[in-house]
XYZ file of C-alpha atoms in Angstrom:
720
model
C -37.686 31.836 11.722
C -34.898 33.941 10.580
C -34.773 37.293 8.567
C -33.948 35.361 5.375
C -37.294 33.536 5.282
C -40.427 34.569 3.541
C -43.865 33.236 4.355
C -47.589 33.756 4.175
C -50.017 33.782 7.010
C -53.736 32.878 6.317
C -56.142 33.799 9.308
C -59.675 32.660 9.609
C -62.277 34.304 11.801
C -63.209 32.123 14.813
C -66.682 30.937 15.212
C -68.367 28.742 18.058
C -67.459 25.790 15.970
C -63.811 26.679 14.513
C -60.696 27.862 16.104
C -58.354 30.412 14.346
C -56.054 28.611 11.795
C -52.827 29.788 10.430
C -51.191 28.477 7.277
C -47.537 29.136 6.601
C -45.526 28.957 3.517
C -41.896 29.730 3.792
C -38.603 29.033 2.351
C -34.874 30.172 3.065
C -32.185 31.499 0.917
C -30.759 27.940 0.469
C -33.709 26.403 -1.154
C -34.277 29.727 -3.132
C -30.638 29.547 -4.426
C -31.190 25.910 -5.231
C -34.235 26.520 -7.361
C -32.512 29.404 -9.168
C -29.269 27.591 -9.702
C -27.862 26.442 -13.176
C -29.818 23.943 -15.134
C -33.304 24.454 -13.435
C -36.210 26.622 -14.148
C -37.353 27.995 -10.815
C -40.766 28.983 -11.714
C -42.717 25.731 -10.674
C -41.109 25.721 -7.200
C -41.541 29.457 -6.164
C -44.633 31.421 -5.096
C -46.245 33.267 -7.944
C -45.238 36.507 -6.900
C -41.549 35.639 -6.968
C -41.524 33.683 -10.242
C -40.466 36.476 -12.646
C -38.109 38.318 -10.250
C -35.756 37.717 -7.494
C -36.304 37.712 -3.653
C -36.893 41.047 -2.121
C -35.911 40.543 1.534
C -32.607 42.235 2.670
C -29.761 39.881 1.697
C -27.716 40.083 4.925
C -26.134 36.927 5.966
C -27.307 33.690 4.412
C -26.532 31.634 7.458
C -26.770 31.500 11.407
C -24.238 33.598 13.071
C -23.583 31.094 15.675
C -21.310 28.166 16.173
C -23.295 25.384 14.298
C -21.340 22.332 15.655
C -23.286 20.278 18.002
C -21.985 18.301 21.037
C -24.594 15.685 20.857
C -25.775 14.374 17.600
C -28.901 12.722 19.010
C -30.674 9.729 17.568
C -33.901 10.986 16.366
C -33.095 13.119 13.522
C -34.029 10.378 10.849
C -36.837 7.840 11.367
C -38.047 6.809 8.009
C -37.373 3.556 6.211
C -34.853 5.399 3.909
C -32.461 6.414 6.734
C -29.054 4.897 6.858
C -28.478 2.569 9.868
C -25.398 2.678 11.906
C -23.850 1.452 15.310
C -22.288 4.024 17.653
C -18.800 2.739 18.579
C -17.536 5.595 20.708
C -17.712 9.461 21.107
C -14.879 11.659 22.023
C -14.645 14.595 24.301
C -15.987 17.261 21.816
C -18.814 15.090 20.363
C -17.106 13.462 17.319
C -18.720 10.057 16.981
C -17.091 6.951 15.502
C -19.680 4.900 13.723
C -19.892 1.804 11.743
C -22.752 1.847 8.970
C -24.321 -1.518 8.223
C -27.422 -0.453 6.154
C -27.257 2.494 3.810
C -29.078 1.369 0.509
C -30.590 1.556 -1.855
C -29.040 4.770 -3.135
C -28.673 6.402 -6.511
C -25.306 7.752 -7.518
C -23.934 10.537 -9.753
C -20.954 12.722 -10.140
C -21.916 16.534 -10.188
C -20.539 18.025 -13.483
C -18.883 20.959 -11.703
C -15.839 22.183 -9.891
C -17.781 24.135 -7.374
C -19.553 22.529 -4.229
C -22.145 25.245 -4.474
C -23.444 23.966 -7.695
C -23.265 20.107 -7.030
C -26.895 19.820 -5.964
C -28.193 21.950 -8.787
C -26.579 20.048 -11.446
C -27.030 16.441 -10.256
C -30.477 16.161 -8.518
C -32.571 17.116 -11.557
C -30.963 14.392 -13.515
C -31.588 11.805 -10.717
C -35.175 13.018 -10.243
C -35.733 12.534 -14.101
C -34.002 9.176 -13.866
C -36.616 8.067 -11.092
C -39.537 9.518 -13.027
C -38.624 7.763 -16.341
C -38.449 4.424 -14.562
C -41.736 5.148 -12.490
C -39.667 4.762 -9.239
C -40.352 8.142 -7.532
C -41.082 7.877 -3.918
C -44.708 8.413 -3.077
C -43.757 11.631 -1.175
C -41.701 13.075 -3.890
C -42.329 16.335 -5.477
C -39.278 17.994 -7.251
C -37.196 19.637 -4.300
C -34.034 18.408 -2.676
C -33.824 14.770 -1.970
C -33.754 13.930 1.702
C -31.749 12.457 3.193
C -28.782 12.998 0.863
C -25.138 12.501 1.099
C -22.409 14.348 -0.959
C -18.973 13.018 -0.925
C -16.187 15.564 -1.487
C -12.912 13.785 -2.839
C -9.806 15.210 -4.139
C -8.153 13.296 -6.990
C -4.932 15.066 -7.235
C -2.716 17.589 -5.414
C -4.712 20.758 -4.878
C -4.307 23.448 -7.532
C -7.814 25.108 -7.640
C -11.477 23.970 -7.312
C -11.294 21.613 -9.913
C -8.934 19.294 -8.155
C -12.164 18.107 -6.248
C -15.117 16.023 -7.414
C -18.554 15.752 -5.980
C -20.685 12.652 -5.808
C -24.196 12.656 -4.541
C -26.038 9.734 -2.902
C -29.806 10.149 -2.228
C -31.116 7.482 -0.039
C -34.331 5.840 -1.297
C -37.107 3.513 0.053
C -36.284 -0.149 -0.143
C -39.246 -0.918 -2.523
C -37.719 1.469 -5.208
C -34.615 -0.561 -5.910
C -36.609 -3.293 -7.851
C -37.979 -0.730 -10.306
C -34.619 0.743 -11.427
C -32.541 -0.732 -14.236
C -29.193 -2.274 -13.488
C -27.337 0.341 -15.665
C -28.684 3.730 -16.368
C -26.985 6.676 -17.924
C -23.267 7.030 -17.024
C -23.914 10.003 -14.905
C -26.994 8.420 -12.875
C -26.772 4.859 -11.646
C -28.260 3.016 -8.691
C -25.779 1.654 -6.273
C -27.014 -1.772 -4.948
C -23.614 -2.773 -3.422
C -23.634 0.314 -1.365
C -25.845 -1.423 1.169
C -23.288 -4.300 1.676
C -20.404 -2.005 2.594
C -19.709 -2.015 6.433
C -17.580 1.161 6.552
C -16.488 3.239 9.535
C -16.547 6.952 9.770
C -15.752 9.775 12.186
C -18.895 12.152 12.426
C -19.307 15.693 13.653
C -22.914 17.016 13.565
C -24.115 20.491 12.859
C -27.236 22.524 12.435
C -28.119 25.261 10.086
C -29.403 25.134 6.533
C -26.417 23.204 5.136
C -24.925 26.348 3.730
C -21.855 25.304 1.510
C -19.603 27.856 3.627
C -20.833 26.024 6.862
C -20.521 22.609 5.522
C -16.902 23.177 4.365
C -15.860 24.929 7.478
C -17.239 22.036 9.558
C -15.652 19.651 7.435
C -12.277 21.380 7.916
C -12.715 21.468 11.614
C -13.487 17.703 11.805
C -10.343 16.937 9.652
C -8.095 19.026 11.847
C -9.479 17.249 14.733
C -9.003 13.580 13.381
C -6.147 14.110 11.199
C -3.871 12.208 13.349
C -6.125 9.071 13.137
C -6.504 6.462 10.373
C -8.745 8.443 7.855
C -8.729 8.998 4.179
C -6.927 12.289 3.824
C -8.575 13.105 0.388
C -12.169 12.340 1.280
C -14.931 14.146 3.118
C -18.689 13.782 2.983
C -21.679 15.851 3.944
C -25.037 14.261 5.068
C -28.176 16.390 5.134
C -31.412 15.391 6.647
C -34.823 17.016 6.457
C -33.746 19.230 3.720
C -37.225 20.402 2.771
C -37.865 21.765 6.287
C -38.410 25.379 5.478
C -38.484 26.919 9.021
C -36.307 24.974 11.504
C -32.679 24.374 12.005
C -31.679 21.148 10.357
C -29.603 18.194 11.142
C -26.435 17.786 9.046
C -23.295 15.576 9.440
C -19.824 15.966 8.271
C -17.742 12.701 8.060
C -14.161 11.383 7.427
C -13.995 7.701 6.276
C -11.556 5.525 8.116
C -9.374 3.794 5.535
C -9.951 0.120 4.953
C -7.315 -2.739 4.742
C -4.575 -0.573 6.127
C -4.260 1.488 3.098
C -2.815 4.882 3.522
C -4.546 6.374 0.590
C -8.253 5.979 -0.348
C -8.761 7.919 -3.580
C -5.368 9.286 -4.317
C -4.311 8.383 -7.781
C -1.290 5.990 -8.029
C 0.558 8.343 -10.250
C 1.145 10.651 -7.413
C 3.893 9.203 -4.974
C 2.935 11.520 -2.095
C -0.384 11.541 -0.118
C -2.133 14.855 -0.165
C -4.963 16.346 1.997
C -8.451 17.409 0.859
C -8.706 21.154 0.677
C -11.876 22.758 1.984
C -11.678 26.257 0.550
C -14.610 27.645 -1.435
C -13.647 29.658 -4.402
C -15.321 32.766 -5.843
C -16.821 31.977 -9.137
C -14.805 33.542 -12.020
C -17.796 34.179 -14.193
C -18.022 37.973 -14.616
C -21.012 39.433 -12.886
C -21.653 41.947 -15.685
C -22.241 39.030 -18.072
C -24.485 36.930 -15.973
C -27.907 36.373 -17.586
C -30.864 38.233 -16.139
C -34.064 36.450 -15.421
C -35.734 36.673 -18.794
C -32.783 35.383 -20.605
C -32.359 32.497 -18.224
C -36.063 31.539 -18.384
C -35.694 31.373 -22.103
C -32.571 29.122 -21.936
C -34.202 27.092 -19.212
C -37.062 26.259 -21.424
C -34.980 25.595 -24.518
C -31.608 24.180 -23.357
C -30.966 23.383 -19.841
C -34.076 21.478 -18.701
C -33.345 17.815 -18.251
C -36.557 17.033 -20.162
C -34.879 18.459 -23.313
C -31.883 16.113 -23.280
C -31.604 14.357 -26.429
C -34.154 16.432 -28.223
C -33.743 18.917 -31.118
C -34.891 22.416 -29.957
C -35.261 25.823 -31.374
C -32.729 28.594 -30.800
C -34.782 31.736 -31.336
C -37.461 31.214 -28.565
C -40.429 28.713 -28.115
C -42.495 30.652 -30.645
C -39.883 31.953 -32.873
C -40.286 31.907 -36.574
C -36.595 31.965 -37.182
C -34.996 29.017 -38.661
C -32.096 27.585 -36.802
C -29.181 25.239 -36.866
C -30.514 22.035 -35.312
C -28.993 21.377 -32.155
C -29.472 18.962 -29.258
C -28.902 19.584 -25.591
C -26.897 16.814 -23.875
C -25.791 18.008 -20.362
C -25.189 21.134 -18.382
C -21.890 21.723 -16.523
C -22.662 24.969 -14.705
C -20.595 27.468 -16.738
C -21.122 25.639 -20.026
C -23.434 23.064 -21.557
C -22.617 20.206 -23.874
C -24.597 20.413 -27.233
C -24.699 18.370 -30.553
C -25.194 19.995 -33.884
C -26.864 17.889 -36.495
C -25.405 17.564 -40.098
C -25.564 21.061 -41.622
C -24.322 23.371 -44.497
C -23.402 26.956 -44.043
C -22.646 30.059 -46.260
C -19.382 31.942 -45.026
C -17.162 34.963 -45.881
C -13.970 36.219 -44.510
C -12.599 39.768 -43.839
C -9.383 41.006 -42.379
C -9.259 43.424 -39.542
C -6.561 45.113 -41.399
C -8.984 46.065 -44.353
C -12.136 46.866 -42.162
C -12.572 48.350 -38.765
C -15.394 46.004 -38.199
C -14.733 42.850 -40.187
C -17.568 40.930 -38.442
C -20.300 43.485 -39.479
C -18.833 43.834 -43.239
C -18.698 39.893 -43.490
C -22.275 39.685 -42.263
C -23.621 42.305 -44.757
C -22.225 40.097 -47.510
C -24.059 37.058 -46.251
C -27.329 39.043 -45.717
C -26.928 40.036 -49.477
C -26.496 36.367 -50.455
C -29.735 35.199 -48.675
C -31.735 38.182 -50.002
C -31.227 37.289 -53.686
C -27.296 37.968 -54.467
C -27.012 34.502 -55.893
C -27.103 32.586 -59.140
C -30.827 31.701 -58.637
C -31.672 35.178 -57.598
C -33.745 33.454 -54.717
C -34.526 34.967 -51.251
C -33.911 32.618 -48.368
C -35.152 32.867 -44.855
C -33.147 34.522 -42.186
C -31.454 32.096 -39.902
C -29.678 31.853 -36.611
C -27.023 31.780 -35.236
C -24.601 34.131 -36.691
C -21.284 32.130 -36.332
C -18.138 34.362 -35.901
C -14.772 32.453 -35.904
C -11.122 33.670 -35.356
C -7.973 31.953 -34.786
C -6.946 31.956 -31.120
C -3.116 32.651 -31.974
C -4.175 35.826 -33.562
C -6.658 37.248 -30.878
C -4.359 36.022 -27.923
C -1.508 37.796 -29.195
C -3.487 40.919 -30.117
C -2.249 40.649 -33.844
C -4.271 41.628 -37.105
C -6.780 38.885 -37.595
C -9.062 37.339 -40.129
C -12.756 37.092 -39.304
C -14.842 34.273 -40.657
C -18.546 34.842 -40.402
C -21.216 32.060 -41.323
C -24.970 31.671 -41.456
C -26.779 28.506 -41.346
C -28.622 27.696 -44.595
C -32.243 27.172 -44.098
C -33.634 23.583 -44.592
C -34.978 24.143 -47.947
C -31.497 24.995 -49.326
C -29.301 22.599 -47.507
C -28.973 20.053 -50.217
C -28.935 22.332 -53.076
C -27.883 25.872 -52.265
C -27.582 28.638 -54.805
C -24.270 29.599 -55.858
C -23.049 33.063 -54.563
C -22.317 35.833 -57.148
C -20.001 37.498 -54.760
C -16.579 35.923 -55.152
C -15.822 36.562 -51.418
C -18.860 34.382 -50.264
C -18.794 30.642 -50.430
C -20.940 27.705 -49.334
C -19.235 24.994 -47.212
C -19.463 21.368 -47.776
C -21.772 19.343 -45.494
C -20.528 19.704 -41.863
C -21.008 16.308 -40.082
C -22.813 15.973 -36.779
C -20.489 17.599 -34.227
C -20.244 17.975 -30.470
C -19.450 21.332 -28.809
C -19.770 23.196 -25.668
C -21.466 26.608 -25.244
C -21.325 29.398 -22.518
C -24.057 31.900 -22.570
C -23.498 35.430 -21.580
C -25.618 38.666 -21.458
C -24.757 41.434 -23.955
C -26.093 44.743 -23.022
C -25.662 48.467 -23.932
C -22.918 48.851 -21.284
C -20.829 46.103 -22.623
C -17.779 47.420 -24.539
C -14.909 45.678 -26.269
C -16.701 42.439 -27.008
C -13.535 40.959 -28.398
C -11.863 41.274 -24.879
C -15.015 39.709 -23.370
C -14.702 36.693 -25.625
C -10.908 36.343 -25.169
C -11.344 36.420 -21.460
C -14.253 33.928 -21.517
C -12.094 31.642 -23.674
C -9.192 31.550 -21.396
C -11.470 30.927 -18.351
C -13.694 28.330 -19.799
C -10.947 26.287 -21.463
C -8.903 26.544 -18.415
C -11.689 25.057 -16.329
C -12.198 22.362 -18.994
C -8.818 21.414 -18.999
C -8.708 21.338 -15.158
C -11.889 19.003 -14.777
C -11.492 15.357 -13.795
C -10.886 12.974 -16.738
C -14.120 11.263 -15.533
C -16.117 13.884 -17.625
C -14.177 13.228 -20.853
C -13.985 16.888 -21.803
C -11.917 17.504 -24.875
C -11.854 20.748 -26.837
C -10.199 22.478 -29.779
C -8.258 25.422 -28.495
C -7.132 26.709 -31.789
C -10.148 28.596 -32.684
C -12.461 31.072 -30.881
C -15.987 30.952 -31.864
C -18.922 33.078 -30.924
C -22.553 32.338 -31.875
C -25.143 35.323 -31.746
C -28.649 34.870 -31.171
C -30.814 38.014 -31.580
C -34.094 38.295 -29.767
C -36.479 41.300 -29.602
C -36.968 40.444 -26.070
C -33.338 40.633 -25.240
C -31.452 43.653 -26.354
C -29.212 43.843 -28.274
C -28.596 40.176 -28.177
C -27.738 36.933 -26.214
C -24.214 35.869 -26.844
C -22.497 32.470 -26.599
C -19.007 31.250 -26.791
C -18.879 28.000 -28.593
C -15.867 25.666 -27.938
C -15.968 22.601 -30.312
C -14.552 19.360 -29.358
C -12.927 19.440 -32.861
C -13.863 22.326 -35.235
C -14.999 20.818 -38.305
C -12.645 21.183 -41.399
C -15.373 22.943 -43.310
C -15.713 25.528 -40.639
C -11.997 25.689 -39.665
C -10.696 26.348 -43.283
C -9.893 29.817 -44.369
C -10.122 30.393 -48.039
C -7.910 33.457 -47.737
C -4.848 31.507 -46.444
C -2.242 31.857 -48.990
C 0.782 30.339 -47.317
C 1.521 26.704 -47.819
C 1.397 24.314 -44.757
C 3.610 21.618 -46.253
C 7.444 21.664 -46.012
C 7.581 24.475 -43.228
C 10.555 24.409 -40.927
C 9.901 23.436 -37.346
C 9.960 27.075 -36.149
C 7.681 28.355 -38.923
C 9.143 31.059 -41.180
C 11.618 32.008 -38.322
C 15.083 30.688 -37.757
C 15.005 28.363 -34.640
C 16.581 30.313 -31.712
C 17.290 27.142 -29.823
C 19.598 24.178 -30.401
C 19.404 20.595 -28.881
C 22.184 20.096 -26.761
C 21.399 16.461 -25.642
C 18.556 14.014 -26.056
C 17.360 11.965 -23.049
C 14.670 9.417 -22.639
C 11.516 11.441 -23.384
C 12.820 14.943 -22.986
C 15.659 17.381 -24.309
C 18.045 19.715 -22.938
C 17.923 22.704 -25.348
C 19.921 26.099 -25.338
C 18.695 29.331 -26.599
C 21.328 31.576 -28.259
C 20.236 35.137 -28.465
C 22.011 36.964 -31.402
C 21.045 40.386 -30.315
C 22.074 39.701 -26.721
C 18.974 41.462 -25.504
C 15.432 40.367 -24.664
C 12.344 42.336 -23.929
C 10.824 41.035 -20.754
C 7.623 41.637 -18.596
C 7.322 40.609 -15.074
C 4.105 40.416 -13.237
C 2.741 38.918 -9.944
C 0.935 35.613 -9.945
C 0.836 33.014 -13.004
C -2.796 33.491 -14.029
C -4.131 32.530 -17.368
C -4.437 36.068 -18.693
C -0.747 37.080 -17.945
C 0.357 36.001 -21.301
C -2.212 38.205 -23.131
C -1.086 41.232 -21.129
C 2.460 40.619 -22.193
C 1.575 40.357 -25.892
C -0.500 43.683 -25.660
C 2.437 45.393 -23.898
C 4.874 43.985 -26.628
C 2.692 45.141 -29.567
C 2.299 48.638 -28.062
C 6.082 48.856 -27.518
C 6.661 47.614 -31.141
C 4.171 50.347 -32.386
C 6.261 53.078 -30.771
C 4.988 53.180 -27.123
C 8.496 53.741 -25.809
C 10.358 56.841 -24.620
C 12.078 57.211 -27.967
C 8.872 56.814 -29.846
C 10.593 54.321 -32.360
C 8.714 51.519 -34.018
C 10.399 48.070 -33.537
C 9.964 45.241 -36.123
C 11.432 41.844 -36.470
C 10.771 40.275 -33.193
C 11.611 36.627 -33.198
C 9.745 33.901 -31.391
C 9.523 32.015 -29.126
C 7.875 33.624 -26.175
C 9.587 32.335 -23.153
C 7.445 32.370 -19.903
C 8.463 31.333 -16.336
C 6.501 30.825 -13.335
C 8.551 31.095 -10.032
C 7.558 30.305 -6.645
C 8.609 33.122 -4.298
C 9.181 30.974 -1.177
C 10.709 27.744 -2.032
C 9.716 26.086 1.309
C 5.910 26.872 0.778
C 3.437 24.106 0.061
C -0.225 24.341 -0.739
C -2.402 26.488 -2.701
C -1.579 29.689 -1.186
C 2.005 30.028 -2.057
C 3.047 33.005 -3.913
C 4.286 33.224 -7.354
C 5.571 35.545 -10.112
C 5.603 35.233 -13.768
C 8.096 36.658 -16.497
C 7.659 36.592 -20.237
C 10.575 37.489 -22.758
C 11.108 37.764 -26.524
C 14.354 38.401 -28.280
C 14.779 41.882 -29.487
C 15.749 42.158 -33.429
C 19.446 41.590 -34.051
C 20.017 45.198 -35.099
C 20.076 46.087 -31.359
C 23.099 43.919 -30.791
C 25.420 46.975 -30.944
C 23.159 49.721 -29.957
C 20.612 50.504 -27.260
C 17.047 49.424 -27.632
C 14.196 51.815 -27.111
C 13.331 52.451 -23.489
C 9.907 50.812 -22.517
C 7.152 53.141 -20.852
C 4.733 50.254 -19.838
C 4.922 49.220 -16.233
C 6.866 45.878 -15.693
C 8.321 45.850 -19.144
C 12.156 46.117 -19.331
C 15.107 45.427 -21.746
C 17.306 42.656 -20.270
C 20.800 41.590 -21.479
C 21.194 38.048 -22.026
C 23.214 35.712 -24.438
C 21.846 32.320 -23.716
C 19.856 30.092 -21.472
C 19.493 26.331 -21.070
C 16.244 24.264 -20.367
C 15.262 20.812 -19.925
C 12.013 20.523 -21.911
C 9.505 18.207 -23.346
C 7.412 18.963 -26.551
C 3.611 19.308 -26.160
C 2.010 17.807 -29.250
C -1.068 19.657 -30.510
C -0.994 22.216 -27.901
C -0.968 25.222 -30.165
C -1.196 28.332 -28.378
C -2.999 27.417 -25.383
C -1.515 25.485 -22.286
C -4.016 22.562 -21.905
C -4.284 19.442 -19.889
C -1.667 17.711 -22.042
C 0.764 20.314 -21.269
C 0.167 19.861 -17.541
C 0.689 16.020 -17.806
C 3.706 16.481 -19.826
C 5.291 18.749 -17.287
C 4.488 16.497 -14.363
C 6.148 13.589 -16.316
C 9.270 15.703 -17.061
C 9.348 16.949 -13.310
C 9.392 13.314 -12.160
C 12.149 12.359 -14.366
C 14.310 15.379 -13.441
C 13.785 14.905 -9.672
C 14.425 11.132 -9.846
C 17.534 11.645 -12.029
C 19.079 14.343 -9.930
C 19.509 16.635 -12.844
C 20.911 20.218 -12.094
C 17.711 22.118 -12.451
C 15.423 24.592 -10.659
C 12.287 22.600 -9.823
C 10.651 25.597 -8.237
C 10.329 27.097 -11.786
C 8.035 26.092 -14.591
C 9.153 27.165 -18.048
C 6.921 27.504 -21.295
C 8.245 28.174 -24.621
C 5.674 28.996 -27.218
C 6.484 29.130 -30.987
C 3.535 30.879 -32.623
C 3.244 33.341 -35.727
C 0.643 36.123 -36.312
C 1.869 36.228 -39.904
C 1.185 32.711 -40.627
C -2.015 32.117 -38.770
C -2.920 28.680 -40.141
C 0.317 27.386 -38.545
C -0.806 26.227 -35.083
C 2.722 26.584 -33.602
C 3.811 24.337 -30.791
C 5.078 24.504 -27.309
C 7.706 23.131 -25.090
C 7.304 22.850 -21.265
C 10.262 22.526 -19.068
C 12.540 23.356 -16.059
C 15.572 25.844 -16.255
C 18.941 24.163 -15.829
C 21.001 25.405 -12.909
C 24.238 27.061 -13.454
C 22.710 29.128 -16.473
C 22.303 32.859 -15.967
C 18.641 32.481 -16.650
C 18.047 30.959 -13.321
C 18.970 34.222 -11.350
């Protein structure tokens, strides 16, 4: 028993008729993390003294500080009727076994809705347990804990560019008599897999001990892969099988395996759109979610009971707490994805107002006061209505992401009594929306406390990270989202001070919510580049892409260089540009008349490097106003910002339809297709560089803008 275990010992006095007895309850950090993971209420599965707080033992190292790999797998690690059956073909000099599996069913199957191996069990096993429970098919020894034995496949469906390049499929092994109780279909994310038992497949297996820590499992998988890489294996696939996972005291038996490819195929799961085989990456990535925003235990318990329990799937649930009298917009929980949950909002009507950041230092607060006046009787019927939640706050992404003046839209859900026939506002700046039809969205919860400052920056960073993860996840999950608006929903609670916040990402923002009454510009008839003259001209059209040339009238660009190509670099550039334009330069001169687009470029520092650890740098540029053609521009103060002399540059590009201000999955796919065409056609271009050209406007926020993605043409001075 290690330092990471907690346990209870019960002793009874011995008598002439009875011996001393010791009763032990124990767990380890692995099970504790499982119970406290996303999508699961930990209270029923932990001792009473630990249900409302975290473990109190010294954290230390969660694993066993020895080499866990075993030279001999043994044969007695699984003896029940649900154990997969195999025949040992041979064993090499370090103990790696070659096996053929001839009986491995029945099993359930689900794809864990996460990019992180550490979350795969927490997000998939509750759904499978509920699936068995609903079909009266729970094994007789089942209490909700982790299934045993259970296999988790790790397969990489595209060249590695981060944790979302991998997917995790979970397969618990069930008793034979359970299969007949299960329906043939099931939910798309939980199904029985009857054909699995008939597959005679061959694997290379390395056995190891420990508690099945993710870092140990991935390390052993990497060691196995490196050992058998020259053999006929699926390069993009690995699997971890865990036995006796409910054993709380003793070292367990675990296995890492690589599947031998069938029928002479060189690829197993690699998608056909990639013409080069790629290898599975076994790195574990640190969770990007900010530690200071993670929910504390009371907040998590509230959300567990309301939103994330599988038993609430498909049910309308309150938003102010189990016993809250507050009237709330009716929503339905669908599924939990770790960093966000998928929800559905019923048909509803809202009362809204708008306020500009140029006329109020706190436009959201000013707008909310108007709405509170409306529900407190400032309406044509002079009726008071019940206070509702959430408070919906909406801004355009193009404004916030460029640190421009913005228009804030604030909305309140109308209580049920006034949904069909709401009183008319007497304040001309307040209006009631038309009916908002049922709509799906994603929500990311975060804790807002007294130490949290600059909530706008917090929301902006969350928006970037969440949408980046959504865009990177496998198409299997069918995640689509509207990146043109950033929406926050606030849920006040007396027990959670000052409030529990949530970032709402709609699949498509309803028109009744997305429309801003204060927009005065006309959308129709606008030139391609908005109110600006297009800086580029089309040199030649090709099949599916263009060669364009930028002609800079001033002959000068303002550029910002930074290491890496992270999702937040563009926001840092826009912040630096806005400060520079406002007079943050050596001469203290304000600069007006910047002309889009923003030209950004990612460059790989070592062209020979391949893989996820290659170093990159990024640069962002905008043309300075034409008045600086014949005179010096103000000298920047901000680090990384510089004035660069340049007359023109040429780029091969493809337009990304519907991308707006955010690089989404469509942009990545468009770039990959262009990359393949340029390489196949032998075009004179620098394939080690990725260019993005963003036409956006802060003065016309309702114009979504557009993007080109492309590759710089060689022979142009922009490639230096």
